[in-house]
């Protein structure tokens, strides 16, 4: 049985041990890479989850359990991430969600991607107050800030943050991604934010030759 089908069966049954075991064994035996696991298993499993806005039968408790399973797997992969890192760019990147944004699993995966690309990464995560971005950039001496927006309603807060960063740290590269940018990402593009729709975009903008 292909890995995704076997994983998703355990995922829907909320069988955390089985899900973690499948992911770990696939990485340990080099059946798949980190990219394959994240893009073709974890993201695929998360993509079919519903929410209260689109499905009145949505169970929040189940979503939280499934999110916890994915988060545990991502944390488990860290030794494999380091093993698959090929270079060191001597650059620093932070991965952040704007004020009000509670969804961070996609951002957490991006953190690992950037580490494998050679960046020293700092995963800040969800619901980061706008003014904290400026202190973070100054303190950590960042080269890149990646902003993750899952909920469209948080796009305006992301825009406010971008304006602040561009005013005080114009040399910092800003990238943004997430489902919240599927509509009206132009408001960020006009402020020189690089919009990423998938991993290939991220590699194109921030890879070895960036």
Short mmCIF file of C-alpha atoms in Angstrom, two decimals:
data_model
loop_
_atom_site.label_atom_id
_atom_site.label_comp_id
_atom_site.label_asym_id
_atom_site.label_seq_id
_atom_site.Cartn_x
_atom_site.Cartn_y
_atom_site.Cartn_z
CA UNK A 1 0.00 0.00 0.00
CA UNK A 2 1.46 3.45 -0.93
CA UNK A 3 2.65 5.43 2.07
CA UNK A 4 0.05 8.20 1.83
CA UNK A 5 -2.90 5.82 1.74
CA UNK A 6 -1.56 3.87 4.70
CA UNK A 7 -0.76 7.05 6.60
CA UNK A 8 -4.13 8.66 5.88
CA UNK A 9 -5.97 5.58 7.10
CA UNK A 10 -4.16 5.86 10.44
CA UNK A 11 -4.56 9.65 10.40
CA UNK A 12 -8.34 9.47 10.03
CA UNK A 13 -8.43 6.87 12.82
CA UNK A 14 -6.39 9.27 15.01
CA UNK A 15 -3.76 6.57 15.47
CA UNK A 16 -0.81 8.74 16.44
CA UNK A 17 1.64 5.91 17.09
CA UNK A 18 0.98 4.37 13.68
CA UNK A 19 1.32 7.72 11.90
CA UNK A 20 4.61 8.53 13.61
CA UNK A 21 5.94 5.02 13.02
CA UNK A 22 5.16 5.13 9.32
CA UNK A 23 6.83 8.51 8.87
CA UNK A 24 9.90 7.58 10.90
CA UNK A 25 10.43 4.24 9.19
CA UNK A 26 10.05 5.77 5.72
CA UNK A 27 12.73 8.36 6.51
CA UNK A 28 15.04 5.94 8.32
CA UNK A 29 15.03 3.52 5.39
CA UNK A 30 15.34 6.40 2.90
CA UNK A 31 12.11 5.36 1.25
CA UNK A 32 11.25 9.06 1.03
CA UNK A 33 12.92 12.42 1.61
CA UNK A 34 11.80 15.19 3.96
CA UNK A 35 10.32 17.00 0.95
CA UNK A 36 8.34 13.92 -0.07
CA UNK A 37 7.03 13.43 3.45
CA UNK A 38 5.97 17.04 3.89
CA UNK A 39 4.53 17.66 0.42
CA UNK A 40 3.05 14.29 -0.53
CA UNK A 41 1.99 12.94 2.84
CA UNK A 42 1.55 15.58 5.55
CA UNK A 43 0.32 18.50 3.42
CA UNK A 44 -1.91 16.15 1.47
CA UNK A 45 -3.45 14.82 4.69
CA UNK A 46 -3.95 18.34 6.04
CA UNK A 47 -5.47 19.60 2.78
CA UNK A 48 -8.61 17.52 3.23
CA UNK A 49 -9.34 18.88 6.70
CA UNK A 50 -12.42 21.09 6.84
CA UNK A 51 -13.30 24.02 9.07
CA UNK A 52 -16.40 25.43 10.72
CA UNK A 53 -16.85 28.02 7.98
CA UNK A 54 -17.18 25.44 5.20
CA UNK A 55 -18.50 22.38 7.02
CA UNK A 56 -21.16 22.63 9.76
CA UNK A 57 -20.29 19.08 10.88
CA UNK A 58 -16.63 19.97 11.41
CA UNK A 59 -15.22 18.65 14.69
CA UNK A 60 -12.70 21.06 16.18
CA UNK A 61 -11.45 18.48 18.68
CA UNK A 62 -10.60 16.09 15.84
CA UNK A 63 -8.80 18.81 13.90
CA UNK A 64 -6.71 19.59 16.98
CA UNK A 65 -5.74 15.96 17.46
CA UNK A 66 -4.77 15.60 13.80
CA UNK A 67 -2.78 18.84 13.92
CA UNK A 68 -0.98 17.52 16.99
CA UNK A 69 -0.07 14.33 15.13
CA UNK A 70 1.43 16.31 12.26
CA UNK A 71 3.30 18.62 14.63
CA UNK A 72 4.81 15.66 16.47
CA UNK A 73 5.97 14.12 13.20
CA UNK A 74 7.58 17.38 12.07
CA UNK A 75 9.48 17.68 15.35
CA UNK A 76 10.55 14.04 15.04
CA UNK A 77 12.13 14.70 11.63
CA UNK A 78 14.74 17.19 12.90
CA UNK A 79 17.72 14.76 12.81
CA UNK A 80 16.77 13.83 9.25
CA UNK A 81 16.55 17.52 8.30
CA UNK A 82 20.10 18.08 9.52
CA UNK A 83 21.28 14.98 7.67
CA UNK A 84 19.75 16.21 4.40
CA UNK A 85 21.23 19.72 4.71
CA UNK A 86 23.93 20.03 2.06
CA UNK A 87 25.41 23.52 2.51
CA UNK A 88 25.74 26.50 4.84
CA UNK A 89 24.85 29.87 3.32
CA UNK A 90 25.85 31.88 6.41
CA UNK A 91 22.48 33.60 6.28
CA UNK A 92 19.73 33.86 8.88
CA UNK A 93 16.00 33.48 8.35
CA UNK A 94 12.96 33.67 10.62
CA UNK A 95 9.59 32.09 9.88
CA UNK A 96 6.69 33.99 11.38
CA UNK A 97 2.89 34.18 11.35
CA UNK A 98 1.34 37.67 11.66
CA UNK A 99 -0.70 38.92 14.58
CA UNK A 100 -3.90 36.86 14.82
CA UNK A 101 -2.73 33.97 12.63
CA UNK A 102 -3.10 30.71 14.57
CA UNK A 103 -2.18 28.18 11.88
CA UNK A 104 1.54 27.42 11.86
CA UNK A 105 2.12 23.88 10.58
CA UNK A 106 2.88 25.02 7.04
CA UNK A 107 5.25 27.62 8.41
CA UNK A 108 6.98 24.97 10.50
CA UNK A 109 7.63 22.93 7.36
CA UNK A 110 9.06 26.00 5.63
CA UNK A 111 11.45 26.41 8.55
CA UNK A 112 12.88 22.96 7.85
CA UNK A 113 13.09 23.65 4.12
CA UNK A 114 15.14 26.78 4.74
CA UNK A 115 17.42 24.92 7.13
CA UNK A 116 18.03 22.26 4.47
CA UNK A 117 18.80 25.06 1.99
CA UNK A 118 21.59 26.21 4.30
CA UNK A 119 19.97 28.97 6.36
CA UNK A 120 20.28 29.32 10.12
CA UNK A 121 16.58 29.37 10.89
CA UNK A 122 14.43 30.64 13.73
CA UNK A 123 10.87 29.37 13.87
CA UNK A 124 8.84 32.03 15.68
CA UNK A 125 5.44 30.65 14.76
CA UNK A 126 1.92 31.86 15.27
CA UNK A 127 0.33 35.13 16.35
CA UNK A 128 3.41 37.36 16.43
CA UNK A 129 2.61 41.01 17.29
CA UNK A 130 3.44 43.42 14.53
CA UNK A 131 6.01 45.50 16.40
CA UNK A 132 7.80 42.37 17.60
CA UNK A 133 8.93 41.79 14.02
CA UNK A 134 11.18 44.84 14.16
CA UNK A 135 12.86 43.83 17.41
CA UNK A 136 13.29 40.29 16.08
CA UNK A 137 15.03 41.46 12.91
CA UNK A 138 17.36 43.78 14.81
CA UNK A 139 18.24 41.26 17.53
CA UNK A 140 18.75 38.23 15.29
CA UNK A 141 20.35 40.19 12.42
CA UNK A 142 18.13 38.50 9.88
CA UNK A 143 18.63 38.29 6.13
CA UNK A 144 15.21 36.80 5.39
CA UNK A 145 11.77 36.91 7.01
CA UNK A 146 9.20 34.40 5.77
CA UNK A 147 5.59 35.27 6.60
CA UNK A 148 2.88 32.60 6.61
CA UNK A 149 -0.77 33.62 6.15
CA UNK A 150 -3.36 30.84 6.23
CA UNK A 151 -6.46 32.87 7.07
CA UNK A 152 -7.37 35.51 4.48
CA UNK A 153 -8.62 37.81 7.22
CA UNK A 154 -5.06 38.16 8.52
CA UNK A 155 -3.76 39.52 5.22
CA UNK A 156 -4.29 43.13 6.32
CA UNK A 157 -2.16 42.56 9.42
CA UNK A 158 0.53 40.96 7.32
CA UNK A 159 0.49 44.02 5.07
CA UNK A 160 0.92 46.37 8.03
CA UNK A 161 3.87 44.31 9.18
CA UNK A 162 5.44 44.37 5.73
CA UNK A 163 5.16 48.16 5.55
CA UNK A 164 6.91 48.50 8.92
CA UNK A 165 9.71 46.11 7.99
CA UNK A 166 10.31 47.79 4.64
CA UNK A 167 10.54 51.19 6.34
CA UNK A 168 13.09 50.20 8.98
CA UNK A 169 14.89 47.25 7.35
CA UNK A 170 14.67 47.68 3.56
CA UNK A 171 17.64 45.34 3.07
CA UNK A 172 15.79 42.33 4.52
CA UNK A 173 14.28 39.93 1.99
CA UNK A 174 10.59 39.27 2.64
CA UNK A 175 8.79 36.20 1.36
CA UNK A 176 5.20 35.20 2.04
CA UNK A 177 3.05 32.16 1.43
CA UNK A 178 -0.06 30.33 2.56
CA UNK A 179 -3.69 29.88 1.53
CA UNK A 180 -4.51 33.36 2.78
CA UNK A 181 -2.63 34.77 -0.21
CA UNK A 182 -4.64 32.91 -2.83
CA UNK A 183 -6.69 36.08 -3.27
CA UNK A 184 -5.22 39.58 -3.47
CA UNK A 185 -1.55 38.77 -2.95
CA UNK A 186 -0.87 41.85 -5.10
CA UNK A 187 -1.11 44.03 -2.00
CA UNK A 188 2.13 42.44 -0.80
CA UNK A 189 3.80 42.18 -4.20
CA UNK A 190 3.66 45.96 -4.60
CA UNK A 191 5.86 46.18 -1.49
CA UNK A 192 8.48 43.87 -3.03
CA UNK A 193 7.39 40.78 -1.12
CA UNK A 194 8.23 37.52 -2.91
CA UNK A 195 5.12 35.34 -3.05
CA UNK A 196 5.65 31.58 -2.84
CA UNK A 197 2.96 29.14 -3.92
CA UNK A 198 4.99 25.98 -3.46
CA UNK A 199 8.41 24.61 -2.59
CA UNK A 200 9.80 25.27 -6.06
CA UNK A 201 9.08 29.00 -5.63
CA UNK A 202 10.87 28.98 -2.28
CA UNK A 203 13.90 27.30 -3.82
CA UNK A 204 13.87 29.72 -6.73
CA UNK A 205 13.84 32.82 -4.53
CA UNK A 206 15.98 31.67 -1.61
CA UNK A 207 18.07 28.78 -2.87
CA UNK A 208 21.81 28.54 -3.29
CA UNK A 209 21.96 31.22 -5.97
CA UNK A 210 19.68 33.70 -4.17
#
